[in-house]
Amino acid sequence: MATSNGSNGHVGTSEAQSSSIRFTGVPSTIEVAISGGGDAQVVDIDLEELVDDPTELCDLLENENATKNIWTTIAIAYAKQNNIETAIEIINNGLNALTKRKNTKDKVYLYNCLCWLYLLQSRNAPRRSDVDPNAKTKDHYFRAATSTLNDASRISPSFPPLFLARGVLCLLRASLIQELAEKNETLNQASKAFDDASRFSGGNNMMALLGKARVQYAKRDYRGALESYQTILQRAPDLSDPDPRIGIGCCLWMLNFKDNAKHAWERALEIDSESKVANLLMGLYHLQSSHKIAPNDPSFASTYKKAMVEYAQKAFKKDKELPLACATFAGYFIARKAWSTVETLARKAIDKTDVNAVASDGWYLLARKEHYGDDPLRAAEYYNLADQARGGDQAGYLPAKFGTVQLKILQKDLDGAKYRLEKIIQQTKNVEAMSLLGALLVEDILNATSETTKEELANTTRKAIALLEGVRNTWKDPSKKISPDSSVLLNLARLYETENPDKSLQCLQHVEQIELEEVPEDVRPDDVKDESAWLGIMREFLPPQLLNNMACFHYQTEKYTQAHELFQTALTSCVKLDDADHNVDVDALVTTISYNLARTYEAENMLDEAKKVYEGLLNRHSNYIDANIRLTFIDLLQNPTAEGPKAMSKLYESESTDMEVRSLYAWFLRKSKKQTMNIAEDQEQRHFKHTLQSHDKHDRYALTGMGNLYLATAREMRRNTDQDKDKRSKMYARGVEIFDKALQLDPKNAFAAQGIAIALIEDKRDFATGLQVLLKVKETLRDASVHINLGHVYCELKQYARAIESYEAALAKDRANDAQILACLGRTWLLRGKQDKNISSMKSSLEYSQRAYKVSPEQVHFRFNIAFTQLQISQLLISLPVSSRSLEEIQTSATDLDTAIDSFVSIARSPHPPFPRQDIEQRASMARNTIRKQLDRAIAQQREYEEQNEERMRKARAARDAEMQRREEERRKMEEELAAEKARLAAEREKMREHDRVLMERRLEAERAKEAEMSLDEDGKEKKKRGGRKSTAGGKRKKKSEDFVNDDSDLGGAGDESGAAGGNRSTSATPDAFGSDAPAGPARPKKKRRRLERKSKVRDSAAAKKKAFKSAERIVDSDEDDEEGLEPPTREDDDENEMSGGVGGGGGVADGDEGAEGADGGTDAESDEDAAQPKKGKRRRAVLDDDDDENEGEDLDVGGEAAADEGAPDTPAAGAGDEGSEGGEGEDENVDEAAPDPMDESE
């Protein structure tokens, strides 16, 4: 028994191979006990070399009452040697022997063995007995197995082995059933039997589980089958015959996981490298992969060889009876047309398999063989069997269905073919079926008879387009990997040719791209860089029919240059085609393409080149009537009076029965006949009548031409009386009848429809209906006549703009020198000018009339049109107001009027004037006597108006120039003022910047000095401070004159001499200005705190330094106080004076704007003792007269606030003065003492 490797159920190779060999339980010999005698004797039976006739052996076993095991072992030994019929005979003899011995219990074992032998033999039996009527079919053995199981069930219905046998029997029987419902019922029975077998074994019967998976697979439950096979592999990883991995791969394949299926089969080969089924399935995988590769791809050969040689051939060599291998190689021999081998292999595939799909392949291969062998009846039978083997109508085999359709087409049963194709498309949107059905519908459309209604034809066309476009859309899906098919595109081009020529051309261009891709690499031009030149060379390798059709579409859309190039390339392609294949009728292609090229030359007005081509065609094919007709037509155009009529007469005499020649002769008669009002005498009418009576009564050209004759005759008939009008209407009605008949013969005859529209408009005055018909005709007919008629209708409807547009479109149709169209344009512009009273429109009318006369100077009425237009222009200019005309226009009109008068006189004297001579002479007389004088007056009036207007304009221009000059002067002055203002502001800004720079430099110097002073060591500073106190205690009292503070010193003394002297004294004065050397007493701490508060205020004021401005108020100290009358202040007064002194001190600090240098000098140059006692100066400052104390405090407050607003921007102790830097030193001591350095005080 094989062992697992413990990881994933894989088994060792040698053990797996030994366990996969069937009949391994059959011994080489078996002993049979012989009864009789004293000693027991045994007979050894060799089970490897069995006798052909088992009769004696069976008699021995029966006589010796052999047990059931001996009977079954010997039978299985025969089955091992593929002698199944002998094995069946032995089991039947055993059953008879047991019956004689009435051993019913053991019979059930033999019945079970017999059932399996029948099932085994059915694998080799044919499905049908059509080859050998005496052969036993599979159904025969299935019936025998069924009967055997029934007999066994009667003995022991619950015998477990019977369930498995019944399940396999039902599974094999289902492979023969075609009806889907019956087949599913049989599969359900098999599933139930396998479930019973598994249940009795406690779920350990792997064969029952495998049978269950097979049932699920047969019912197309591939996911369920996959789960079952995986479960079996998990529970029995050593199982390799049968191998559940193969079943797993098949399920994955059907679920479209083909690569995963490959991995499963590769694993099966790893377990057993000689597995014929695994090798064959791997071959099929690579064979399917080769179908995705183009045959010209180098990898195709290697992939195909790997599939057929490495895998499929190996499996076939191991078992040449393997059905799937036989079917595979039969397909290979089909391609090689080895029909006898195909027959043999296909029969084996059918007879040896119990899988419907393989049998279907065998029938299909036989059908293809008979299809190639021109035996459609047998081919149809085999196609049907192949289809039925896979489900028939419900599912079926698509290639077999398609083969049946091909047989129907070969048998000319197109309706049957279309019916089957429609059923295929309903089941699956198969591209081949859609393409074939579309092609069949195209043939029906192109070969439609008169019995087919328009509605039926339109429905068929829509259906065909939908099918072919559906195929075309599948090409855009990259997942489907379907290559474009040229036949589909060509059929679409045929369908679109009439209604959508643009789409038809697109299809042909797509075919061109496909053909270009198939051009061999060795003929492609590599040295050509220009894309158009490269394409021209490559097109020479394309089919000339394709190039000719593309050129024809370009010709229809009037792209003559492109058509010309394609026709020439098609001729070159014909030459190369003739060199490559001499069996192709190249001459017919060259003749057709050359004729088309000549027609293109005609359209390009290259008549000489066209004549050369036509003459060349006539030299090769003298009876080519179409070329002769075109050559005659060119002669008529180039020589309408000499060679043309001779060529026409010669052609008509030789080919008078040809309808195209008769049509050309009718055209010639229309141009050359003598005009007559009697239609019965008209030569063209007689010719048409003769054509319809003697040659073809349904000739559409003759009918249309005759209808035009009736219209032309009716148009020229008189309409003076009611009788004349009635005759005229009857003539129009006759023309309409003829046009209607032409339309019945050809519903797309646009010329006949146009004739009916003309009759409606001219006779019935039904402009609306006629206009609608003409617009419809315009969509299909690219002819100048349609635009001319539309212009006539629009002109009658007074829609002059549209009329002009229509006439211009007619001119663009290679009729730029058509005098009639030019005359119509002149008339329309004249009517538009008269309606709008527009002189420009009248000039356009005159221009077109002159062009028409230049083209046909022999036509007198064109000259009359010019004169009439000139006269109308003169009348219009006379009626226009002076402001809407010019002197030059009137003078030109006067000259043209003189020309018109001469023209009228000349026209009146001509032999055939367009109007009565008297009327023309009267018009000339009116122009000479009336209009000419009116023009002279208009000229004088216009000259006077223009002179006055010129004078007014001159004055207006002068006034405008003066006004503009004045405005320019004002603007210049304003600009100068703005420039001066800008310069002044710039100077002020520069001055302010310079001022700020100076102040900044001073501040920096002061800060550097303070930093230098603070950098002294502590000992030196203490000594200076103590010395300062001694000096203060022993100082002398100042004189009264020195203590006096006048108004000027209080205001800062703007640098006068007295201020300078006072400044010198203040720098050396002691801090106590009142001569009091008493200590500060207990108020000292308060003053210090107030000074700290003051220092913070001074620092806060620095934020507003940019906004500072000088106060206009002046603070004046009172000069009435007498030092002798002052009393020492009390504590309360001292506190009050401290507050007012603080305010005043603040004012004194900021007011020193012109004495900043003096204040700084007092701070920097004086000794430390001056900075040590600044408080005494405040006391002196705060002592005021009782009468003035209150007012003085208010003045100080105001001054302090104003000075604070104006405070120095750099430091709290320095002001910003513009002048008197030295005068600042004369600041009185009160200011000097009231502005101590905050740094000194804080220290």
PDB file of C-alpha atoms in Angstrom, residues 203-316:
ATOM      1  CA  GLY A 203     -18.258   7.583   4.153  1.00  0.00           C
ATOM      2  CA  ASN A 204     -15.114   5.536   3.522  1.00  0.00           C
ATOM      3  CA  ASN A 205     -15.986   4.282   0.052  1.00  0.00           C
ATOM      4  CA  MET A 206     -13.845   6.517  -2.177  1.00  0.00           C
ATOM      5  CA  MET A 207     -15.265   4.985  -5.342  1.00  0.00           C
ATOM      6  CA  ALA A 208     -18.740   6.087  -4.283  1.00  0.00           C
ATOM      7  CA  LEU A 209     -17.460   9.599  -3.688  1.00  0.00           C
ATOM      8  CA  LEU A 210     -15.753   9.576  -7.076  1.00  0.00           C
ATOM      9  CA  GLY A 211     -19.003   8.437  -8.666  1.00  0.00           C
ATOM     10  CA  LYS A 212     -20.832  11.276  -6.961  1.00  0.00           C
ATOM     11  CA  ALA A 213     -18.308  13.757  -8.373  1.00  0.00           C
ATOM     12  CA  ARG A 214     -18.734  12.256 -11.846  1.00  0.00           C
ATOM     13  CA  VAL A 215     -22.500  12.734 -11.598  1.00  0.00           C
ATOM     14  CA  GLN A 216     -22.026  16.391 -10.660  1.00  0.00           C
ATOM     15  CA  TYR A 217     -19.650  16.890 -13.562  1.00  0.00           C
ATOM     16  CA  ALA A 218     -22.111  15.271 -15.972  1.00  0.00           C
ATOM     17  CA  LYS A 219     -24.836  17.627 -14.716  1.00  0.00           C
ATOM     18  CA  ARG A 220     -22.516  20.625 -15.414  1.00  0.00           C
ATOM     19  CA  ASP A 221     -22.212  21.371 -11.705  1.00  0.00           C
ATOM     20  CA  TYR A 222     -18.496  22.003 -12.075  1.00  0.00           C
ATOM     21  CA  ARG A 223     -18.051  23.853  -8.804  1.00  0.00           C
ATOM     22  CA  GLY A 224     -19.766  21.090  -6.838  1.00  0.00           C
ATOM     23  CA  ALA A 225     -17.717  18.457  -8.657  1.00  0.00           C
ATOM     24  CA  LEU A 226     -14.537  20.400  -7.897  1.00  0.00           C
ATOM     25  CA  GLU A 227     -15.354  20.452  -4.196  1.00  0.00           C
ATOM     26  CA  SER A 228     -16.075  16.702  -4.265  1.00  0.00           C
ATOM     27  CA  TYR A 229     -12.771  15.875  -5.970  1.00  0.00           C
ATOM     28  CA  GLN A 230     -10.887  18.079  -3.526  1.00  0.00           C
ATOM     29  CA  THR A 231     -12.600  16.343  -0.608  1.00  0.00           C
ATOM     30  CA  ILE A 232     -11.589  12.955  -2.006  1.00  0.00           C
ATOM     31  CA  LEU A 233      -8.000  14.099  -2.420  1.00  0.00           C
ATOM     32  CA  GLN A 234      -7.894  15.312   1.172  1.00  0.00           C
ATOM     33  CA  ARG A 235      -9.317  12.057   2.546  1.00  0.00           C
ATOM     34  CA  ALA A 236      -7.371   9.731   0.265  1.00  0.00           C
ATOM     35  CA  PRO A 237      -4.180  11.450  -0.877  1.00  0.00           C
ATOM     36  CA  ASP A 238      -2.702   8.090  -1.937  1.00  0.00           C
ATOM     37  CA  LEU A 239      -5.445   7.443  -4.469  1.00  0.00           C
ATOM     38  CA  SER A 240      -3.987   7.523  -7.968  1.00  0.00           C
ATOM     39  CA  ASP A 241      -6.119   5.116 -10.046  1.00  0.00           C
ATOM     40  CA  PRO A 242      -8.462   6.792 -10.635  1.00  0.00           C
ATOM     41  CA  ASP A 243      -6.656  10.050  -9.811  1.00  0.00           C
ATOM     42  CA  PRO A 244      -8.891  12.795  -8.354  1.00  0.00           C
ATOM     43  CA  ARG A 245      -6.329  15.365  -9.544  1.00  0.00           C
ATOM     44  CA  ILE A 246      -7.415  14.703 -13.106  1.00  0.00           C
ATOM     45  CA  GLY A 247     -11.012  15.398 -12.119  1.00  0.00           C
ATOM     46  CA  ILE A 248      -9.917  18.588 -10.359  1.00  0.00           C
ATOM     47  CA  GLY A 249      -8.161  19.735 -13.516  1.00  0.00           C
ATOM     48  CA  CYS A 250     -11.182  18.990 -15.692  1.00  0.00           C
ATOM     49  CA  CYS A 251     -13.452  21.012 -13.388  1.00  0.00           C
ATOM     50  CA  LEU A 252     -11.033  23.926 -13.393  1.00  0.00           C
ATOM     51  CA  TRP A 253     -10.846  23.766 -17.174  1.00  0.00           C
ATOM     52  CA  MET A 254     -14.612  23.969 -17.511  1.00  0.00           C
ATOM     53  CA  LEU A 255     -14.622  26.888 -15.057  1.00  0.00           C
ATOM     54  CA  ASN A 256     -12.154  28.637 -17.397  1.00  0.00           C
ATOM     55  CA  PHE A 257      -9.215  28.362 -15.005  1.00  0.00           C
ATOM     56  CA  LYS A 258      -7.096  26.678 -17.622  1.00  0.00           C
ATOM     57  CA  ASP A 259      -3.709  27.439 -16.097  1.00  0.00           C
ATOM     58  CA  ASN A 260      -4.856  26.020 -12.759  1.00  0.00           C
ATOM     59  CA  ALA A 261      -6.094  22.940 -14.573  1.00  0.00           C
ATOM     60  CA  LYS A 262      -2.671  22.572 -16.109  1.00  0.00           C
ATOM     61  CA  HIS A 263      -1.067  22.648 -12.643  1.00  0.00           C
ATOM     62  CA  ALA A 264      -3.429  19.893 -11.450  1.00  0.00           C
ATOM     63  CA  TRP A 265      -2.556  17.665 -14.410  1.00  0.00           C
ATOM     64  CA  GLU A 266       1.149  18.354 -13.976  1.00  0.00           C
ATOM     65  CA  ARG A 267       0.810  17.199 -10.372  1.00  0.00           C
ATOM     66  CA  ALA A 268      -0.909  14.034 -11.605  1.00  0.00           C
ATOM     67  CA  LEU A 269       2.079  13.439 -13.878  1.00  0.00           C
ATOM     68  CA  GLU A 270       4.413  13.915 -10.940  1.00  0.00           C
ATOM     69  CA  ILE A 271       2.529  11.144  -9.118  1.00  0.00           C
ATOM     70  CA  ASP A 272       2.401   8.915 -12.185  1.00  0.00           C
ATOM     71  CA  SER A 273       4.448  10.054 -15.180  1.00  0.00           C
ATOM     72  CA  GLU A 274       2.981   7.232 -17.292  1.00  0.00           C
ATOM     73  CA  SER A 275      -0.618   8.311 -16.761  1.00  0.00           C
ATOM     74  CA  LYS A 276      -2.132   8.237 -20.240  1.00  0.00           C
ATOM     75  CA  VAL A 277      -5.062  10.467 -19.280  1.00  0.00           C
ATOM     76  CA  ALA A 278      -2.882  13.122 -17.643  1.00  0.00           C
ATOM     77  CA  ASN A 279      -0.485  13.129 -20.609  1.00  0.00           C
ATOM     78  CA  LEU A 280      -3.343  13.490 -23.055  1.00  0.00           C
ATOM     79  CA  LEU A 281      -4.946  16.316 -21.108  1.00  0.00           C
ATOM     80  CA  MET A 282      -1.620  18.164 -20.998  1.00  0.00           C
ATOM     81  CA  GLY A 283      -1.405  17.712 -24.756  1.00  0.00           C
ATOM     82  CA  LEU A 284      -4.870  19.214 -25.175  1.00  0.00           C
ATOM     83  CA  TYR A 285      -3.865  22.156 -23.002  1.00  0.00           C
ATOM     84  CA  HIS A 286      -0.870  22.983 -25.208  1.00  0.00           C
ATOM     85  CA  LEU A 287      -2.916  22.331 -28.340  1.00  0.00           C
ATOM     86  CA  GLN A 288      -5.473  24.868 -27.175  1.00  0.00           C
ATOM     87  CA  SER A 289      -2.648  27.303 -26.417  1.00  0.00           C
ATOM     88  CA  SER A 290      -1.328  26.938 -29.972  1.00  0.00           C
ATOM     89  CA  HIS A 291      -4.708  28.060 -31.329  1.00  0.00           C
ATOM     90  CA  LYS A 292      -4.131  31.472 -29.754  1.00  0.00           C
ATOM     91  CA  ILE A 293      -0.874  31.900 -31.666  1.00  0.00           C
ATOM     92  CA  ALA A 294      -0.740  33.039 -35.273  1.00  0.00           C
ATOM     93  CA  PRO A 295       0.433  30.298 -37.637  1.00  0.00           C
ATOM     94  CA  ASN A 296       3.299  32.497 -38.867  1.00  0.00           C
ATOM     95  CA  ASP A 297       4.518  33.038 -35.311  1.00  0.00           C
ATOM     96  CA  PRO A 298       7.765  31.116 -34.550  1.00  0.00           C
ATOM     97  CA  SER A 299       6.351  29.884 -31.239  1.00  0.00           C
ATOM     98  CA  PHE A 300       3.382  28.204 -32.948  1.00  0.00           C
ATOM     99  CA  ALA A 301       5.388  25.250 -34.271  1.00  0.00           C
ATOM    100  CA  SER A 302       7.103  24.557 -30.958  1.00  0.00           C
ATOM    101  CA  THR A 303       3.841  24.746 -28.990  1.00  0.00           C
ATOM    102  CA  TYR A 304       1.989  22.516 -31.438  1.00  0.00           C
ATOM    103  CA  LYS A 305       4.821  20.010 -31.510  1.00  0.00           C
ATOM    104  CA  LYS A 306       4.929  19.909 -27.727  1.00  0.00           C
ATOM    105  CA  ALA A 307       1.190  19.223 -27.596  1.00  0.00           C
ATOM    106  CA  MET A 308       1.085  16.477 -30.203  1.00  0.00           C
ATOM    107  CA  VAL A 309       4.459  14.751 -29.824  1.00  0.00           C
ATOM    108  CA  GLU A 310       5.503  15.162 -26.214  1.00  0.00           C
ATOM    109  CA  TYR A 311       2.114  14.535 -24.610  1.00  0.00           C
ATOM    110  CA  ALA A 312      -0.655  13.342 -26.944  1.00  0.00           C
ATOM    111  CA  GLN A 313       1.502  10.872 -28.853  1.00  0.00           C
ATOM    112  CA  LYS A 314       2.860   9.428 -25.604  1.00  0.00           C
ATOM    113  CA  ALA A 315      -0.671   8.801 -24.343  1.00  0.00           C
ATOM    114  CA  PHE A 316      -1.730   7.281 -27.669  1.00  0.00           C
TER     115      PHE A 316
END
